[in-house]
Amino acid sequence: MTNDRALPGGCLCGSVRFLVTERPMGVVNCHCGQCRRFHGHFGAYITVPRDTVFFDADATLAWYRSSAIAERGFCGRCGSSLFWKGDGKATVDVAAGSLDQPTGLTTLRHIFASSKGDYYSFDDGLERFDGEAPEPP
């Protein structure tokens, strides 16, 4: 199930390896407090349908219920931050930093920009939303 547009990825120690078979529009940076704690900085994600993520190795993949509406996936061995999935959503957010390079992706926007950490700024000309970005038409 590989193609030239597929995006392989995995954790730091290699115990979790996956392939995303649908290319997203691009990367979204999330500045919410939970992403900042989970990633150690803001979270950079791609959003793809759940059924387009295939695992080659997932024995150490663990899930943490981070809120009443979502779970976060990480490697239980090395601790790499890998996924965010909202309850009842057909999509999953994949940490862009877990993708093998080169991805050919670009960053599209910032979400939860009003919650960003006080130790950094951004002035990159990208769209900014104080909460979630509106759904595309």
PDB file of C-alpha atoms in Angstrom:
ATOM      1  CA  MET A   1       0.000   0.000   0.000  1.00  0.00           C
ATOM      2  CA  THR A   2       2.842   2.416  -0.779  1.00  0.00           C
ATOM      3  CA  ASN A   3       2.947   5.143  -3.370  1.00  0.00           C
ATOM      4  CA  ASP A   4       5.179   8.085  -4.238  1.00  0.00           C
ATOM      5  CA  ARG A   5       2.913  10.423  -2.299  1.00  0.00           C
ATOM      6  CA  ALA A   6       2.935   8.332   0.884  1.00  0.00           C
ATOM      7  CA  LEU A   7       4.501   9.732   4.043  1.00  0.00           C
ATOM      8  CA  PRO A   8       6.425   7.257   6.219  1.00  0.00           C
ATOM      9  CA  GLY A   9       7.183   8.088   9.815  1.00  0.00           C
ATOM     10  CA  GLY A  10       7.882   6.808  13.280  1.00  0.00           C
ATOM     11  CA  CYS A  11       9.205   7.406  16.736  1.00  0.00           C
ATOM     12  CA  LEU A  12      12.746   8.181  17.879  1.00  0.00           C
ATOM     13  CA  CYS A  13      13.650   4.586  18.775  1.00  0.00           C
ATOM     14  CA  GLY A  14      11.942   3.031  15.740  1.00  0.00           C
ATOM     15  CA  SER A  15       9.533   0.856  17.731  1.00  0.00           C
ATOM     16  CA  VAL A  16       6.557   2.634  16.145  1.00  0.00           C
ATOM     17  CA  ARG A  17       6.638   2.908  12.355  1.00  0.00           C
ATOM     18  CA  PHE A  18       3.756   3.949  10.141  1.00  0.00           C
ATOM     19  CA  LEU A  19       2.817   5.018   6.650  1.00  0.00           C
ATOM     20  CA  VAL A  20       0.316   7.758   5.799  1.00  0.00           C
ATOM     21  CA  THR A  21      -1.091   7.066   2.347  1.00  0.00           C
ATOM     22  CA  GLU A  22      -3.060  10.286   1.862  1.00  0.00           C
ATOM     23  CA  ARG A  23      -1.180  13.555   1.590  1.00  0.00           C
ATOM     24  CA  PRO A  24      -2.616  16.394   3.659  1.00  0.00           C
ATOM     25  CA  MET A  25      -2.986  20.003   2.528  1.00  0.00           C
ATOM     26  CA  GLY A  26      -0.114  20.930   4.844  1.00  0.00           C
ATOM     27  CA  VAL A  27       0.989  21.380   8.436  1.00  0.00           C
ATOM     28  CA  VAL A  28      -0.926  23.221  11.163  1.00  0.00           C
ATOM     29  CA  ASN A  29       0.835  24.526  14.273  1.00  0.00           C
ATOM     30  CA  CYS A  30      -1.202  24.209  17.483  1.00  0.00           C
ATOM     31  CA  HIS A  31      -0.245  26.458  20.389  1.00  0.00           C
ATOM     32  CA  CYS A  32      -2.745  25.164  22.983  1.00  0.00           C
ATOM     33  CA  GLY A  33      -1.420  24.395  26.455  1.00  0.00           C
ATOM     34  CA  GLN A  34      -1.860  20.640  26.049  1.00  0.00           C
ATOM     35  CA  CYS A  35       0.150  20.534  22.804  1.00  0.00           C
ATOM     36  CA  ARG A  36       2.890  22.636  24.364  1.00  0.00           C
ATOM     37  CA  ARG A  37       3.168  20.225  27.289  1.00  0.00           C
ATOM     38  CA  PHE A  38       2.929  17.094  25.112  1.00  0.00           C
ATOM     39  CA  HIS A  39       5.557  18.237  22.611  1.00  0.00           C
ATOM     40  CA  GLY A  40       7.711  20.476  24.804  1.00  0.00           C
ATOM     41  CA  HIS A  41       6.821  23.363  22.462  1.00  0.00           C
ATOM     42  CA  PHE A  42       3.904  23.890  20.095  1.00  0.00           C
ATOM     43  CA  GLY A  43       2.526  20.924  18.165  1.00  0.00           C
ATOM     44  CA  ALA A  44       2.918  20.738  14.382  1.00  0.00           C
ATOM     45  CA  TYR A  45       0.425  18.325  12.821  1.00  0.00           C
ATOM     46  CA  ILE A  46      -0.945  16.971   9.597  1.00  0.00           C
ATOM     47  CA  THR A  47      -4.585  15.842   9.575  1.00  0.00           C
ATOM     48  CA  VAL A  48      -5.504  12.730   7.595  1.00  0.00           C
ATOM     49  CA  PRO A  49      -8.327  10.176   7.578  1.00  0.00           C
ATOM     50  CA  ARG A  50      -7.686   7.504  10.227  1.00  0.00           C
ATOM     51  CA  ASP A  51      -8.049   4.746   7.649  1.00  0.00           C
ATOM     52  CA  THR A  52      -5.052   6.096   5.687  1.00  0.00           C
ATOM     53  CA  VAL A  53      -2.543   5.421   8.500  1.00  0.00           C
ATOM     54  CA  PHE A  54      -1.008   1.943   8.374  1.00  0.00           C
ATOM     55  CA  PHE A  55       1.394   0.545  10.977  1.00  0.00           C
ATOM     56  CA  ASP A  56       4.526  -1.490  10.249  1.00  0.00           C
ATOM     57  CA  ALA A  57       5.329  -1.620  13.973  1.00  0.00           C
ATOM     58  CA  ASP A  58       3.172  -0.473  16.880  1.00  0.00           C
ATOM     59  CA  ALA A  59       3.959  -2.733  19.862  1.00  0.00           C
ATOM     60  CA  THR A  60       5.041   0.251  21.981  1.00  0.00           C
ATOM     61  CA  LEU A  61       2.311   2.656  20.793  1.00  0.00           C
ATOM     62  CA  ALA A  62       0.441   3.913  23.854  1.00  0.00           C
ATOM     63  CA  TRP A  63      -2.550   6.222  24.168  1.00  0.00           C
ATOM     64  CA  TYR A  64      -3.213   8.795  26.878  1.00  0.00           C
ATOM     65  CA  ARG A  65      -6.675  10.304  27.423  1.00  0.00           C
ATOM     66  CA  SER A  66      -5.590  13.935  27.573  1.00  0.00           C
ATOM     67  CA  SER A  67      -9.083  15.434  27.792  1.00  0.00           C
ATOM     68  CA  ALA A  68     -12.747  14.478  27.825  1.00  0.00           C
ATOM     69  CA  ILE A  69     -12.753  14.621  24.002  1.00  0.00           C
ATOM     70  CA  ALA A  70      -9.393  13.294  22.803  1.00  0.00           C
ATOM     71  CA  GLU A  71      -6.430  10.950  23.176  1.00  0.00           C
ATOM     72  CA  ARG A  72      -2.754  11.437  22.382  1.00  0.00           C
ATOM     73  CA  GLY A  73      -0.554   8.669  21.008  1.00  0.00           C
ATOM     74  CA  PHE A  74       3.107   8.266  21.892  1.00  0.00           C
ATOM     75  CA  CYS A  75       5.824   5.647  21.995  1.00  0.00           C
ATOM     76  CA  GLY A  76       5.866   3.933  25.384  1.00  0.00           C
ATOM     77  CA  ARG A  77       9.576   3.174  24.984  1.00  0.00           C
ATOM     78  CA  CYS A  78      11.188   6.456  23.857  1.00  0.00           C
ATOM     79  CA  GLY A  79       8.317   8.872  24.633  1.00  0.00           C
ATOM     80  CA  SER A  80       8.021  10.366  21.141  1.00  0.00           C
ATOM     81  CA  SER A  81       4.842  12.400  20.611  1.00  0.00           C
ATOM     82  CA  LEU A  82       3.070  10.960  17.581  1.00  0.00           C
ATOM     83  CA  PHE A  83      -0.726  11.427  17.346  1.00  0.00           C
ATOM     84  CA  TRP A  84      -3.823  13.306  18.473  1.00  0.00           C
ATOM     85  CA  LYS A  85      -7.256  11.829  17.830  1.00  0.00           C
ATOM     86  CA  GLY A  86     -10.566  13.374  18.743  1.00  0.00           C
ATOM     87  CA  ASP A  87     -13.411  11.140  19.874  1.00  0.00           C
ATOM     88  CA  GLY A  88     -15.822  10.364  17.055  1.00  0.00           C
ATOM     89  CA  LYS A  89     -13.656  12.000  14.396  1.00  0.00           C
ATOM     90  CA  ALA A  90     -12.790  10.138  11.208  1.00  0.00           C
ATOM     91  CA  THR A  91      -9.414  11.899  11.135  1.00  0.00           C
ATOM     92  CA  VAL A  92      -6.204  11.678  13.135  1.00  0.00           C
ATOM     93  CA  ASP A  93      -3.539  14.333  13.580  1.00  0.00           C
ATOM     94  CA  VAL A  94      -0.010  13.044  13.008  1.00  0.00           C
ATOM     95  CA  ALA A  95       2.935  14.937  14.510  1.00  0.00           C
ATOM     96  CA  ALA A  96       4.772  16.430  11.537  1.00  0.00           C
ATOM     97  CA  GLY A  97       8.116  15.964  13.290  1.00  0.00           C
ATOM     98  CA  SER A  98       7.575  12.194  13.311  1.00  0.00           C
ATOM     99  CA  LEU A  99       7.485  12.051   9.498  1.00  0.00           C
ATOM    100  CA  ASP A 100      10.576  10.944   7.594  1.00  0.00           C
ATOM    101  CA  GLN A 101      12.260  13.706   5.598  1.00  0.00           C
ATOM    102  CA  PRO A 102      11.794  15.078   3.045  1.00  0.00           C
ATOM    103  CA  THR A 103       8.033  15.516   3.334  1.00  0.00           C
ATOM    104  CA  GLY A 104       7.499  18.226   0.738  1.00  0.00           C
ATOM    105  CA  LEU A 105       4.925  19.779   3.094  1.00  0.00           C
ATOM    106  CA  THR A 106       4.574  23.418   4.086  1.00  0.00           C
ATOM    107  CA  THR A 107       3.054  25.055   7.151  1.00  0.00           C
ATOM    108  CA  LEU A 108      -0.400  26.530   6.544  1.00  0.00           C
ATOM    109  CA  ARG A 109      -1.553  28.216   9.747  1.00  0.00           C
ATOM    110  CA  HIS A 110      -1.426  28.595  13.516  1.00  0.00           C
ATOM    111  CA  ILE A 111      -4.315  27.544  15.756  1.00  0.00           C
ATOM    112  CA  PHE A 112      -4.930  28.448  19.398  1.00  0.00           C
ATOM    113  CA  ALA A 113      -2.512  31.316  18.755  1.00  0.00           C
ATOM    114  CA  SER A 114      -3.854  33.262  21.743  1.00  0.00           C
ATOM    115  CA  SER A 115      -2.661  30.400  24.000  1.00  0.00           C
ATOM    116  CA  LYS A 116       0.936  30.419  22.738  1.00  0.00           C
ATOM    117  CA  GLY A 117       3.787  30.317  25.214  1.00  0.00           C
ATOM    118  CA  ASP A 118       5.110  33.640  26.463  1.00  0.00           C
ATOM    119  CA  TYR A 119       8.700  32.719  25.579  1.00  0.00           C
ATOM    120  CA  TYR A 120       8.345  32.867  21.777  1.00  0.00           C
ATOM    121  CA  SER A 121       6.782  34.925  19.027  1.00  0.00           C
ATOM    122  CA  PHE A 122       5.907  34.287  15.437  1.00  0.00           C
ATOM    123  CA  ASP A 123       5.583  36.698  12.581  1.00  0.00           C
ATOM    124  CA  ASP A 124       5.594  34.442   9.567  1.00  0.00           C
ATOM    125  CA  GLY A 125       2.579  35.868   7.741  1.00  0.00           C
ATOM    126  CA  LEU A 126       0.555  32.654   8.108  1.00  0.00           C
ATOM    127  CA  GLU A 127      -3.122  32.601   9.062  1.00  0.00           C
ATOM    128  CA  ARG A 128      -3.764  32.717  12.810  1.00  0.00           C
ATOM    129  CA  PHE A 129      -6.804  31.583  14.726  1.00  0.00           C
ATOM    130  CA  ASP A 130      -7.403  32.061  18.455  1.00  0.00           C
ATOM    131  CA  GLY A 131      -9.128  28.660  18.537  1.00  0.00           C
ATOM    132  CA  GLU A 132      -9.607  25.941  15.973  1.00  0.00           C
ATOM    133  CA  ALA A 133      -9.457  26.850  12.301  1.00  0.00           C
ATOM    134  CA  PRO A 134     -12.804  26.837  10.528  1.00  0.00           C
ATOM    135  CA  GLU A 135     -13.574  23.681   8.572  1.00  0.00           C
ATOM    136  CA  PRO A 136     -12.849  24.036   4.846  1.00  0.00           C
ATOM    137  CA  PRO A 137     -15.930  24.342   2.660  1.00  0.00           C
TER     138      PRO A 137
END
